[in-house]
Short mmCIF file of N, CA, C and O in Angstrom, two decimals:
data_model
loop_
_atom_site.label_atom_id
_atom_site.label_comp_id
_atom_site.label_asym_id
_atom_site.label_seq_id
_atom_site.Cartn_x
_atom_site.Cartn_y
_atom_site.Cartn_z
N MET A 215 121.50 64.93 100.38
CA MET A 215 121.32 65.11 101.81
C MET A 215 122.63 64.90 102.56
O MET A 215 122.62 64.67 103.75
N ASP A 216 123.75 65.03 101.87
CA ASP A 216 125.04 64.87 102.52
C ASP A 216 125.33 65.93 103.55
O ASP A 216 126.10 65.71 104.47
N ASN A 217 124.72 67.11 103.43
CA ASN A 217 124.99 68.21 104.35
C ASN A 217 123.96 68.30 105.46
O ASN A 217 123.82 69.33 106.09
N LEU A 218 123.26 67.22 105.73
CA LEU A 218 122.23 67.19 106.75
C LEU A 218 122.80 66.57 108.01
O LEU A 218 123.48 65.56 107.96
N ALA A 219 122.56 67.19 109.15
CA ALA A 219 123.03 66.65 110.43
C ALA A 219 121.83 66.37 111.32
O ALA A 219 120.86 67.12 111.34
N PHE A 220 121.90 65.27 112.04
CA PHE A 220 120.82 64.88 112.94
C PHE A 220 121.45 64.53 114.28
O PHE A 220 122.34 63.70 114.35
N THR A 221 120.99 65.18 115.34
CA THR A 221 121.55 64.97 116.66
C THR A 221 120.42 64.66 117.63
O THR A 221 119.39 65.32 117.61
N VAL A 222 120.62 63.67 118.48
CA VAL A 222 119.67 63.37 119.55
C VAL A 222 120.41 63.54 120.87
O VAL A 222 121.49 62.98 121.06
N ARG A 223 119.83 64.33 121.75
CA ARG A 223 120.47 64.59 123.05
C ARG A 223 119.54 64.18 124.17
O ARG A 223 118.38 64.59 124.20
N ALA A 224 120.06 63.40 125.11
CA ALA A 224 119.28 63.05 126.30
C ALA A 224 119.20 64.29 127.20
O ALA A 224 120.13 65.08 127.26
N GLN A 225 118.08 64.45 127.85
CA GLN A 225 117.89 65.59 128.74
C GLN A 225 118.35 65.21 130.14
O GLN A 225 118.02 64.13 130.65
N PRO A 226 119.12 66.07 130.82
CA PRO A 226 119.64 65.74 132.14
C PRO A 226 118.55 65.56 133.20
O PRO A 226 118.75 64.83 134.17
N ASN A 227 117.38 66.15 133.00
CA ASN A 227 116.31 66.03 133.99
C ASN A 227 115.40 64.83 133.74
O ASN A 227 114.38 64.68 134.39
N GLY A 228 115.73 64.00 132.76
CA GLY A 228 114.94 62.81 132.48
C GLY A 228 113.80 63.03 131.50
O GLY A 228 113.06 62.10 131.21
N ASP A 229 113.62 64.26 131.01
CA ASP A 229 112.58 64.51 130.01
C ASP A 229 112.90 63.77 128.73
O ASP A 229 113.98 63.20 128.55
N LYS A 230 111.96 63.81 127.80
CA LYS A 230 112.17 63.18 126.50
C LYS A 230 113.41 63.76 125.84
O LYS A 230 113.75 64.92 126.06
N PRO A 231 114.08 62.98 125.01
CA PRO A 231 115.27 63.51 124.34
C PRO A 231 114.93 64.64 123.37
O PRO A 231 113.81 64.72 122.88
N ALA A 232 115.90 65.50 123.17
CA ALA A 232 115.75 66.58 122.19
C ALA A 232 116.44 66.15 120.91
O ALA A 232 117.53 65.60 120.94
N MET A 233 115.78 66.37 119.79
CA MET A 233 116.35 66.02 118.49
C MET A 233 116.52 67.29 117.68
O MET A 233 115.61 68.11 117.63
N LEU A 234 117.67 67.45 117.08
CA LEU A 234 117.97 68.65 116.32
C LEU A 234 118.40 68.24 114.92
O LEU A 234 119.33 67.45 114.76
N LEU A 235 117.74 68.79 113.94
CA LEU A 235 118.03 68.53 112.53
C LEU A 235 118.52 69.83 111.93
O LEU A 235 117.82 70.84 111.97
N THR A 236 119.75 69.84 111.41
CA THR A 236 120.32 71.07 110.88
C THR A 236 120.84 70.87 109.47
O THR A 236 121.14 69.75 109.06
N GLY A 237 120.98 71.96 108.74
CA GLY A 237 121.52 71.91 107.39
C GLY A 237 121.21 73.19 106.64
O GLY A 237 120.46 74.04 107.11
N GLN A 238 121.78 73.32 105.49
CA GLN A 238 121.59 74.51 104.65
C GLN A 238 120.15 74.57 104.13
O GLN A 238 119.47 73.54 104.03
N PRO A 239 119.68 75.77 103.78
CA PRO A 239 118.32 75.91 103.22
C PRO A 239 118.14 75.06 101.96
O PRO A 239 119.05 74.95 101.14
N GLY A 240 116.96 74.46 101.86
CA GLY A 240 116.59 73.75 100.64
C GLY A 240 117.08 72.32 100.53
O GLY A 240 116.93 71.72 99.46
N ILE A 241 117.63 71.73 101.60
CA ILE A 241 118.14 70.36 101.47
C ILE A 241 117.19 69.28 101.99
O ILE A 241 117.51 68.11 101.95
N GLY A 242 116.01 69.70 102.51
CA GLY A 242 115.02 68.71 102.89
C GLY A 242 114.70 68.60 104.37
O GLY A 242 114.00 67.67 104.77
N LYS A 243 115.17 69.51 105.19
CA LYS A 243 114.87 69.44 106.63
C LYS A 243 113.37 69.47 106.89
O LYS A 243 112.84 68.64 107.63
N SER A 244 112.69 70.43 106.29
CA SER A 244 111.25 70.57 106.52
C SER A 244 110.48 69.38 105.96
O SER A 244 109.46 68.98 106.52
N THR A 245 110.96 68.81 104.89
CA THR A 245 110.32 67.61 104.33
C THR A 245 110.39 66.46 105.32
O THR A 245 109.41 65.74 105.53
N ILE A 246 111.53 66.31 105.97
CA ILE A 246 111.69 65.27 106.99
C ILE A 246 110.77 65.55 108.17
O ILE A 246 110.09 64.65 108.68
N VAL A 247 110.73 66.80 108.61
CA VAL A 247 109.87 67.16 109.74
C VAL A 247 108.41 66.89 109.40
O VAL A 247 107.65 66.38 110.23
N GLN A 248 107.98 67.20 108.18
CA GLN A 248 106.60 66.93 107.77
C GLN A 248 106.29 65.44 107.83
O GLN A 248 105.20 65.04 108.24
N ALA A 249 107.24 64.60 107.45
CA ALA A 249 107.05 63.15 107.52
C ALA A 249 106.92 62.70 108.98
O ALA A 249 106.09 61.83 109.30
N VAL A 250 107.71 63.28 109.86
CA VAL A 250 107.62 62.96 111.29
C VAL A 250 106.27 63.38 111.84
O VAL A 250 105.61 62.62 112.57
N ILE A 251 105.82 64.58 111.49
CA ILE A 251 104.51 65.07 111.94
C ILE A 251 103.40 64.13 111.48
O ILE A 251 102.50 63.78 112.24
N GLU A 252 103.48 63.70 110.24
CA GLU A 252 102.46 62.80 109.69
C GLU A 252 102.42 61.48 110.45
O GLU A 252 101.36 60.96 110.76
N ARG A 253 103.60 60.96 110.79
CA ARG A 253 103.64 59.68 111.52
C ARG A 253 103.17 59.82 112.95
O ARG A 253 102.52 58.93 113.49
N LEU A 254 103.49 60.95 113.60
CA LEU A 254 103.12 61.15 115.01
C LEU A 254 101.65 61.49 115.17
O LEU A 254 101.06 61.22 116.21
N GLY A 255 101.06 62.12 114.16
CA GLY A 255 99.64 62.49 114.24
C GLY A 255 99.35 63.38 115.42
O GLY A 255 100.08 64.34 115.69
N GLU A 256 98.30 63.04 116.17
CA GLU A 256 97.86 63.89 117.28
C GLU A 256 98.75 63.81 118.51
O GLU A 256 98.51 64.52 119.48
N SER A 257 99.77 62.97 118.50
CA SER A 257 100.67 62.90 119.65
C SER A 257 101.76 63.96 119.57
O SER A 257 102.65 64.02 120.41
N ALA A 258 101.69 64.82 118.56
CA ALA A 258 102.66 65.91 118.41
C ALA A 258 101.95 67.25 118.48
O ALA A 258 100.79 67.38 118.11
N GLY A 259 102.68 68.25 118.94
CA GLY A 259 102.17 69.62 118.97
C GLY A 259 103.32 70.57 118.68
O GLY A 259 104.48 70.17 118.65
N GLY A 260 103.00 71.82 118.48
CA GLY A 260 104.03 72.80 118.17
C GLY A 260 103.73 73.50 116.87
O GLY A 260 102.57 73.73 116.53
N PHE A 261 104.79 73.83 116.12
CA PHE A 261 104.59 74.56 114.88
C PHE A 261 105.68 74.26 113.87
O PHE A 261 106.73 73.73 114.20
N TYR A 262 105.38 74.61 112.63
CA TYR A 262 106.38 74.60 111.57
C TYR A 262 106.23 75.88 110.77
O TYR A 262 105.23 76.59 110.90
N VAL A 263 107.23 76.18 109.98
CA VAL A 263 107.20 77.37 109.15
C VAL A 263 107.14 76.94 107.69
O VAL A 263 107.94 76.13 107.25
N ARG A 264 106.17 77.50 106.99
CA ARG A 264 106.02 77.23 105.56
C ARG A 264 106.57 78.45 104.82
O ARG A 264 106.14 79.58 105.07
N ALA A 265 107.54 78.20 103.95
CA ALA A 265 108.17 79.30 103.21
C ALA A 265 108.33 78.87 101.76
O ALA A 265 109.35 78.32 101.38
N PRO A 266 107.31 79.10 100.96
CA PRO A 266 107.36 78.64 99.57
C PRO A 266 108.45 79.34 98.76
O PRO A 266 108.70 80.53 98.94
N TRP A 267 109.09 78.57 97.91
CA TRP A 267 110.08 79.11 96.98
C TRP A 267 109.35 79.62 95.75
O TRP A 267 108.55 78.91 95.15
N VAL A 268 109.60 80.87 95.37
CA VAL A 268 109.02 81.46 94.17
C VAL A 268 110.16 82.09 93.38
O VAL A 268 110.85 82.98 93.88
N ASP A 269 110.37 81.60 92.17
CA ASP A 269 111.46 82.09 91.32
C ASP A 269 112.80 82.07 92.05
O ASP A 269 113.58 83.03 91.99
N GLY A 270 113.05 80.99 92.78
CA GLY A 270 114.35 80.81 93.44
C GLY A 270 114.56 81.59 94.71
O GLY A 270 115.67 81.67 95.22
N ARG A 271 113.49 82.17 95.26
CA ARG A 271 113.63 82.93 96.50
C ARG A 271 112.37 82.81 97.34
O ARG A 271 111.32 82.37 96.87
N ARG A 272 112.48 83.24 98.59
CA ARG A 272 111.34 83.25 99.50
C ARG A 272 111.02 84.68 99.88
O ARG A 272 111.91 85.42 100.31
N ASP A 273 109.76 85.07 99.72
CA ASP A 273 109.39 86.44 100.06
C ASP A 273 108.40 86.52 101.22
O ASP A 273 107.99 87.59 101.62
N ARG A 274 108.04 85.37 101.75
CA ARG A 274 107.12 85.31 102.89
C ARG A 274 107.35 84.02 103.67
O ARG A 274 107.78 83.02 103.12
N PHE A 275 107.04 84.08 104.94
CA PHE A 275 107.13 82.91 105.82
C PHE A 275 105.83 82.84 106.60
O PHE A 275 105.39 83.84 107.16
N GLU A 276 105.23 81.65 106.64
CA GLU A 276 103.99 81.46 107.39
C GLU A 276 104.23 80.50 108.54
O GLU A 276 104.88 79.46 108.37
N LEU A 277 103.72 80.84 109.70
CA LEU A 277 103.80 79.97 110.86
C LEU A 277 102.53 79.14 110.90
O LEU A 277 101.42 79.69 110.79
N VAL A 278 102.67 77.82 111.02
CA VAL A 278 101.52 76.91 111.02
C VAL A 278 101.63 76.02 112.25
O VAL A 278 102.63 75.33 112.44
N THR A 279 100.60 76.05 113.10
CA THR A 279 100.61 75.17 114.26
C THR A 279 100.14 73.78 113.84
O THR A 279 99.45 73.63 112.83
N LEU A 280 100.47 72.77 114.63
CA LEU A 280 100.03 71.43 114.32
C LEU A 280 98.54 71.24 114.55
O LEU A 280 97.96 70.26 114.11
N SER A 281 97.91 72.23 115.21
CA SER A 281 96.46 72.19 115.36
C SER A 281 95.76 72.91 114.20
O SER A 281 94.54 73.00 114.17
N GLY A 282 96.54 73.44 113.24
CA GLY A 282 95.97 74.00 112.02
C GLY A 282 95.85 75.51 111.96
O GLY A 282 95.39 76.05 110.95
N GLU A 283 96.26 76.22 112.99
CA GLU A 283 96.19 77.68 112.94
C GLU A 283 97.37 78.22 112.13
O GLU A 283 98.45 77.64 112.16
N THR A 284 97.16 79.33 111.44
CA THR A 284 98.24 79.92 110.65
C THR A 284 98.32 81.42 110.89
O THR A 284 97.32 82.06 111.23
N ALA A 285 99.52 81.95 110.69
CA ALA A 285 99.74 83.39 110.75
C ALA A 285 100.95 83.70 109.88
O ALA A 285 101.85 82.86 109.74
N THR A 286 100.97 84.88 109.32
CA THR A 286 102.14 85.30 108.56
C THR A 286 103.24 85.64 109.55
O THR A 286 103.06 86.47 110.43
N LEU A 287 104.37 84.95 109.43
CA LEU A 287 105.51 85.18 110.31
C LEU A 287 106.34 86.37 109.83
O LEU A 287 106.75 87.22 110.62
N ALA A 288 106.57 86.43 108.52
CA ALA A 288 107.40 87.52 107.99
C ALA A 288 107.08 87.74 106.52
O ALA A 288 106.70 86.82 105.80
N LEU A 289 107.25 89.00 106.11
CA LEU A 289 107.06 89.40 104.72
C LEU A 289 108.26 90.24 104.28
O LEU A 289 108.76 91.05 105.07
N GLU A 290 108.66 90.06 103.03
CA GLU A 290 109.66 90.95 102.47
C GLU A 290 108.94 92.27 102.18
O GLU A 290 108.01 92.32 101.38
N SER A 291 109.36 93.33 102.88
CA SER A 291 108.65 94.59 102.74
C SER A 291 109.50 95.74 103.28
O SER A 291 110.20 95.58 104.27
N ARG A 292 109.40 96.86 102.62
CA ARG A 292 110.04 98.08 103.14
C ARG A 292 109.06 98.87 103.99
O ARG A 292 109.45 99.60 104.88
N ALA A 293 107.78 98.74 103.68
CA ALA A 293 106.74 99.45 104.42
C ALA A 293 106.29 98.63 105.62
O ALA A 293 106.52 97.42 105.68
N ALA A 294 105.65 99.27 106.57
CA ALA A 294 105.11 98.56 107.72
C ALA A 294 104.13 97.49 107.23
O ALA A 294 103.34 97.72 106.33
N ALA A 295 104.23 96.30 107.83
CA ALA A 295 103.38 95.19 107.40
C ALA A 295 102.51 94.64 108.54
O ALA A 295 101.48 94.03 108.28
N PHE A 296 102.92 94.86 109.80
CA PHE A 296 102.22 94.29 110.95
C PHE A 296 102.11 95.34 112.06
O PHE A 296 102.97 96.22 112.16
N PRO A 297 101.10 95.23 112.92
CA PRO A 297 100.98 96.19 114.02
C PRO A 297 102.21 96.20 114.94
O PRO A 297 102.66 97.24 115.38
N ARG A 298 102.75 95.01 115.22
CA ARG A 298 103.97 94.88 116.03
C ARG A 298 104.98 94.11 115.19
O ARG A 298 104.77 92.93 114.91
N GLU A 299 106.05 94.77 114.81
CA GLU A 299 107.01 94.13 113.91
C GLU A 299 108.43 94.53 114.26
O GLU A 299 108.68 95.53 114.93
N VAL A 300 109.35 93.70 113.76
CA VAL A 300 110.78 93.96 113.90
C VAL A 300 111.40 93.75 112.52
O VAL A 300 111.02 92.82 111.80
N ASP A 301 112.33 94.61 112.16
CA ASP A 301 113.05 94.44 110.91
C ASP A 301 114.10 93.36 111.06
O ASP A 301 114.84 93.33 112.04
N PHE A 302 114.15 92.45 110.08
CA PHE A 302 115.20 91.45 110.01
C PHE A 302 115.60 91.32 108.55
O PHE A 302 114.82 90.84 107.73
N ASP A 303 116.79 91.78 108.23
CA ASP A 303 117.28 91.77 106.86
C ASP A 303 116.26 92.53 106.00
O ASP A 303 115.95 93.67 106.30
N VAL A 304 115.71 91.91 104.96
CA VAL A 304 114.73 92.58 104.10
C VAL A 304 113.30 92.28 104.53
O VAL A 304 112.34 92.65 103.85
N PHE A 305 113.13 91.61 105.67
CA PHE A 305 111.82 91.17 106.12
C PHE A 305 111.31 91.98 107.30
O PHE A 305 112.07 92.49 108.11
N LYS A 306 109.98 92.06 107.38
CA LYS A 306 109.29 92.55 108.56
C LYS A 306 108.78 91.30 109.28
O LYS A 306 108.06 90.48 108.69
N VAL A 307 109.18 91.12 110.53
CA VAL A 307 108.78 89.94 111.31
C VAL A 307 107.60 90.32 112.21
O VAL A 307 107.65 91.32 112.92
N ASN A 308 106.57 89.52 112.16
CA ASN A 308 105.34 89.73 112.90
C ASN A 308 105.51 89.23 114.34
O ASN A 308 105.45 88.03 114.60
N LEU A 309 105.71 90.15 115.27
CA LEU A 309 105.91 89.76 116.67
C LEU A 309 104.69 89.08 117.26
O LEU A 309 104.82 88.19 118.11
N ASP A 310 103.49 89.44 116.82
CA ASP A 310 102.29 88.79 117.34
C ASP A 310 102.25 87.31 116.96
O ASP A 310 101.77 86.49 117.74
N ALA A 311 102.75 86.96 115.80
CA ALA A 311 102.79 85.55 115.40
C ALA A 311 103.77 84.78 116.27
O ALA A 311 103.49 83.66 116.72
N VAL A 312 104.93 85.38 116.53
CA VAL A 312 105.95 84.71 117.34
C VAL A 312 105.50 84.62 118.80
O VAL A 312 105.53 83.55 119.41
N GLU A 313 105.10 85.76 119.36
CA GLU A 313 104.80 85.82 120.79
C GLU A 313 103.41 85.31 121.14
O GLU A 313 103.13 85.03 122.29
N GLY A 314 102.56 85.17 120.15
CA GLY A 314 101.24 84.62 120.38
C GLY A 314 101.15 83.18 119.93
O GLY A 314 101.31 82.25 120.71
N LEU A 315 100.97 83.00 118.65
CA LEU A 315 100.71 81.67 118.09
C LEU A 315 101.85 80.68 118.34
O LEU A 315 101.61 79.55 118.78
N ALA A 316 103.08 81.07 118.09
CA ALA A 316 104.21 80.14 118.26
C ALA A 316 104.36 79.72 119.71
O ALA A 316 104.41 78.52 120.03
N ILE A 317 104.43 80.69 120.61
CA ILE A 317 104.62 80.37 122.03
C ILE A 317 103.42 79.60 122.57
O ILE A 317 103.59 78.62 123.30
N ASP A 318 102.21 80.01 122.21
CA ASP A 318 101.02 79.30 122.69
C ASP A 318 101.00 77.85 122.23
O ASP A 318 100.62 76.96 122.99
N SER A 319 101.42 77.59 121.00
CA SER A 319 101.41 76.21 120.50
C SER A 319 102.43 75.35 121.24
O SER A 319 102.19 74.17 121.51
N LEU A 320 103.57 75.94 121.59
CA LEU A 320 104.58 75.20 122.36
C LEU A 320 104.11 74.93 123.78
O LEU A 320 104.27 73.81 124.30
N LYS A 321 103.51 75.92 124.42
CA LYS A 321 102.99 75.73 125.77
C LYS A 321 101.92 74.66 125.81
O LYS A 321 101.89 73.82 126.71
N ALA A 322 101.03 74.67 124.82
CA ALA A 322 99.96 73.67 124.77
C ALA A 322 100.53 72.27 124.58
O ALA A 322 100.08 71.31 125.22
N ALA A 323 101.53 72.12 123.72
CA ALA A 323 102.15 70.81 123.50
C ALA A 323 102.84 70.32 124.77
O ALA A 323 102.73 69.15 125.13
N LEU A 324 103.55 71.20 125.44
CA LEU A 324 104.23 70.82 126.68
C LEU A 324 103.23 70.45 127.77
O LEU A 324 103.42 69.46 128.48
N ALA A 325 102.16 71.21 127.89
CA ALA A 325 101.16 70.95 128.93
C ALA A 325 100.44 69.62 128.71
O ALA A 325 100.07 68.95 129.66
N SER A 326 100.27 69.24 127.45
CA SER A 326 99.56 67.98 127.15
C SER A 326 100.50 66.80 126.99
O SER A 326 100.08 65.73 126.60
N LYS A 327 101.79 67.03 127.27
CA LYS A 327 102.81 65.96 127.20
C LYS A 327 103.00 65.42 125.79
O LYS A 327 103.37 64.28 125.60
N LYS A 328 102.72 66.24 124.80
CA LYS A 328 102.91 65.83 123.42
C LYS A 328 104.38 65.97 123.03
O LYS A 328 105.15 66.68 123.67
N VAL A 329 104.74 65.30 121.95
CA VAL A 329 106.05 65.52 121.36
C VAL A 329 106.02 66.93 120.78
O VAL A 329 105.09 67.29 120.06
N VAL A 330 107.02 67.74 121.12
CA VAL A 330 107.03 69.14 120.70
C VAL A 330 107.83 69.27 119.41
O VAL A 330 108.99 68.88 119.35
N ILE A 331 107.19 69.81 118.39
CA ILE A 331 107.81 70.02 117.09
C ILE A 331 108.05 71.52 116.90
O ILE A 331 107.13 72.32 117.07
N VAL A 332 109.26 71.88 116.55
CA VAL A 332 109.59 73.26 116.18
C VAL A 332 110.39 73.16 114.89
O VAL A 332 111.55 72.77 114.90
N ASP A 333 109.74 73.44 113.78
CA ASP A 333 110.45 73.42 112.50
C ASP A 333 110.71 74.86 112.12
O ASP A 333 109.78 75.63 111.89
N GLU A 334 111.93 75.19 112.06
CA GLU A 334 112.43 76.52 111.73
C GLU A 334 112.64 77.30 113.02
O GLU A 334 111.81 78.07 113.47
N LEU A 335 113.74 77.02 113.63
CA LEU A 335 114.18 77.74 114.82
C LEU A 335 115.34 78.60 114.38
O LEU A 335 116.45 78.13 114.20
N GLY A 336 115.04 79.87 114.14
CA GLY A 336 116.07 80.72 113.56
C GLY A 336 115.96 82.16 113.99
O GLY A 336 115.20 82.50 114.91
N PRO A 337 116.68 83.01 113.32
CA PRO A 337 116.75 84.41 113.73
C PRO A 337 115.42 85.14 113.72
O PRO A 337 115.23 86.07 114.51
N MET A 338 114.48 84.74 112.88
CA MET A 338 113.19 85.43 112.88
C MET A 338 112.44 85.19 114.18
O MET A 338 111.74 86.07 114.66
N GLN A 339 112.57 84.00 114.76
CA GLN A 339 111.91 83.73 116.03
C GLN A 339 112.63 84.42 117.18
O GLN A 339 112.02 84.87 118.14
N PHE A 340 113.94 84.55 117.06
CA PHE A 340 114.73 85.11 118.16
C PHE A 340 114.73 86.64 118.19
O PHE A 340 115.40 87.23 119.04
N VAL A 341 113.99 87.30 117.31
CA VAL A 341 113.82 88.76 117.44
C VAL A 341 112.93 89.05 118.66
O VAL A 341 112.89 90.18 119.12
N SER A 342 112.26 88.03 119.16
CA SER A 342 111.38 88.18 120.31
C SER A 342 112.08 87.73 121.58
O SER A 342 112.52 86.58 121.68
N ASP A 343 112.16 88.61 122.56
CA ASP A 343 112.73 88.23 123.86
C ASP A 343 111.89 87.17 124.54
O ASP A 343 112.42 86.29 125.22
N ARG A 344 110.56 87.21 124.37
CA ARG A 344 109.69 86.19 124.97
C ARG A 344 109.95 84.82 124.40
O ARG A 344 109.83 83.82 125.08
N PHE A 345 110.27 84.74 123.10
CA PHE A 345 110.49 83.43 122.48
C PHE A 345 111.81 82.81 122.94
O PHE A 345 111.91 81.61 123.07
N LYS A 346 112.81 83.65 123.16
CA LYS A 346 114.12 83.14 123.58
C LYS A 346 113.98 82.33 124.83
O LYS A 346 114.57 81.38 125.08
#
């Protein structure tokens, strides 16, 4: 975990601090976030991305809200995979998952004053102008 960075920033408007955990793929960021989610329990809201490693690679990404809803975020595919999609590298990104489930989970967490968890903030989410 030598290549893991953890930053806490105070918010200028007095809101809760923002914490950012960064590092290369596969070094344990999501494992740490899962431990935080487990400790916070129902006082947290938001989402995480589950991307299982199969034969040393990832061919799918699933978006999972802390309330238990899931959607396929992206699939490795050359053919159309979702009604509304954007190409990113070798993946088709499901815009409905980003613009629906992801954004809705963040809005709900903010509205209920929960700690907001976003595990996997990356280029797949930023294909959506609404998510930015």
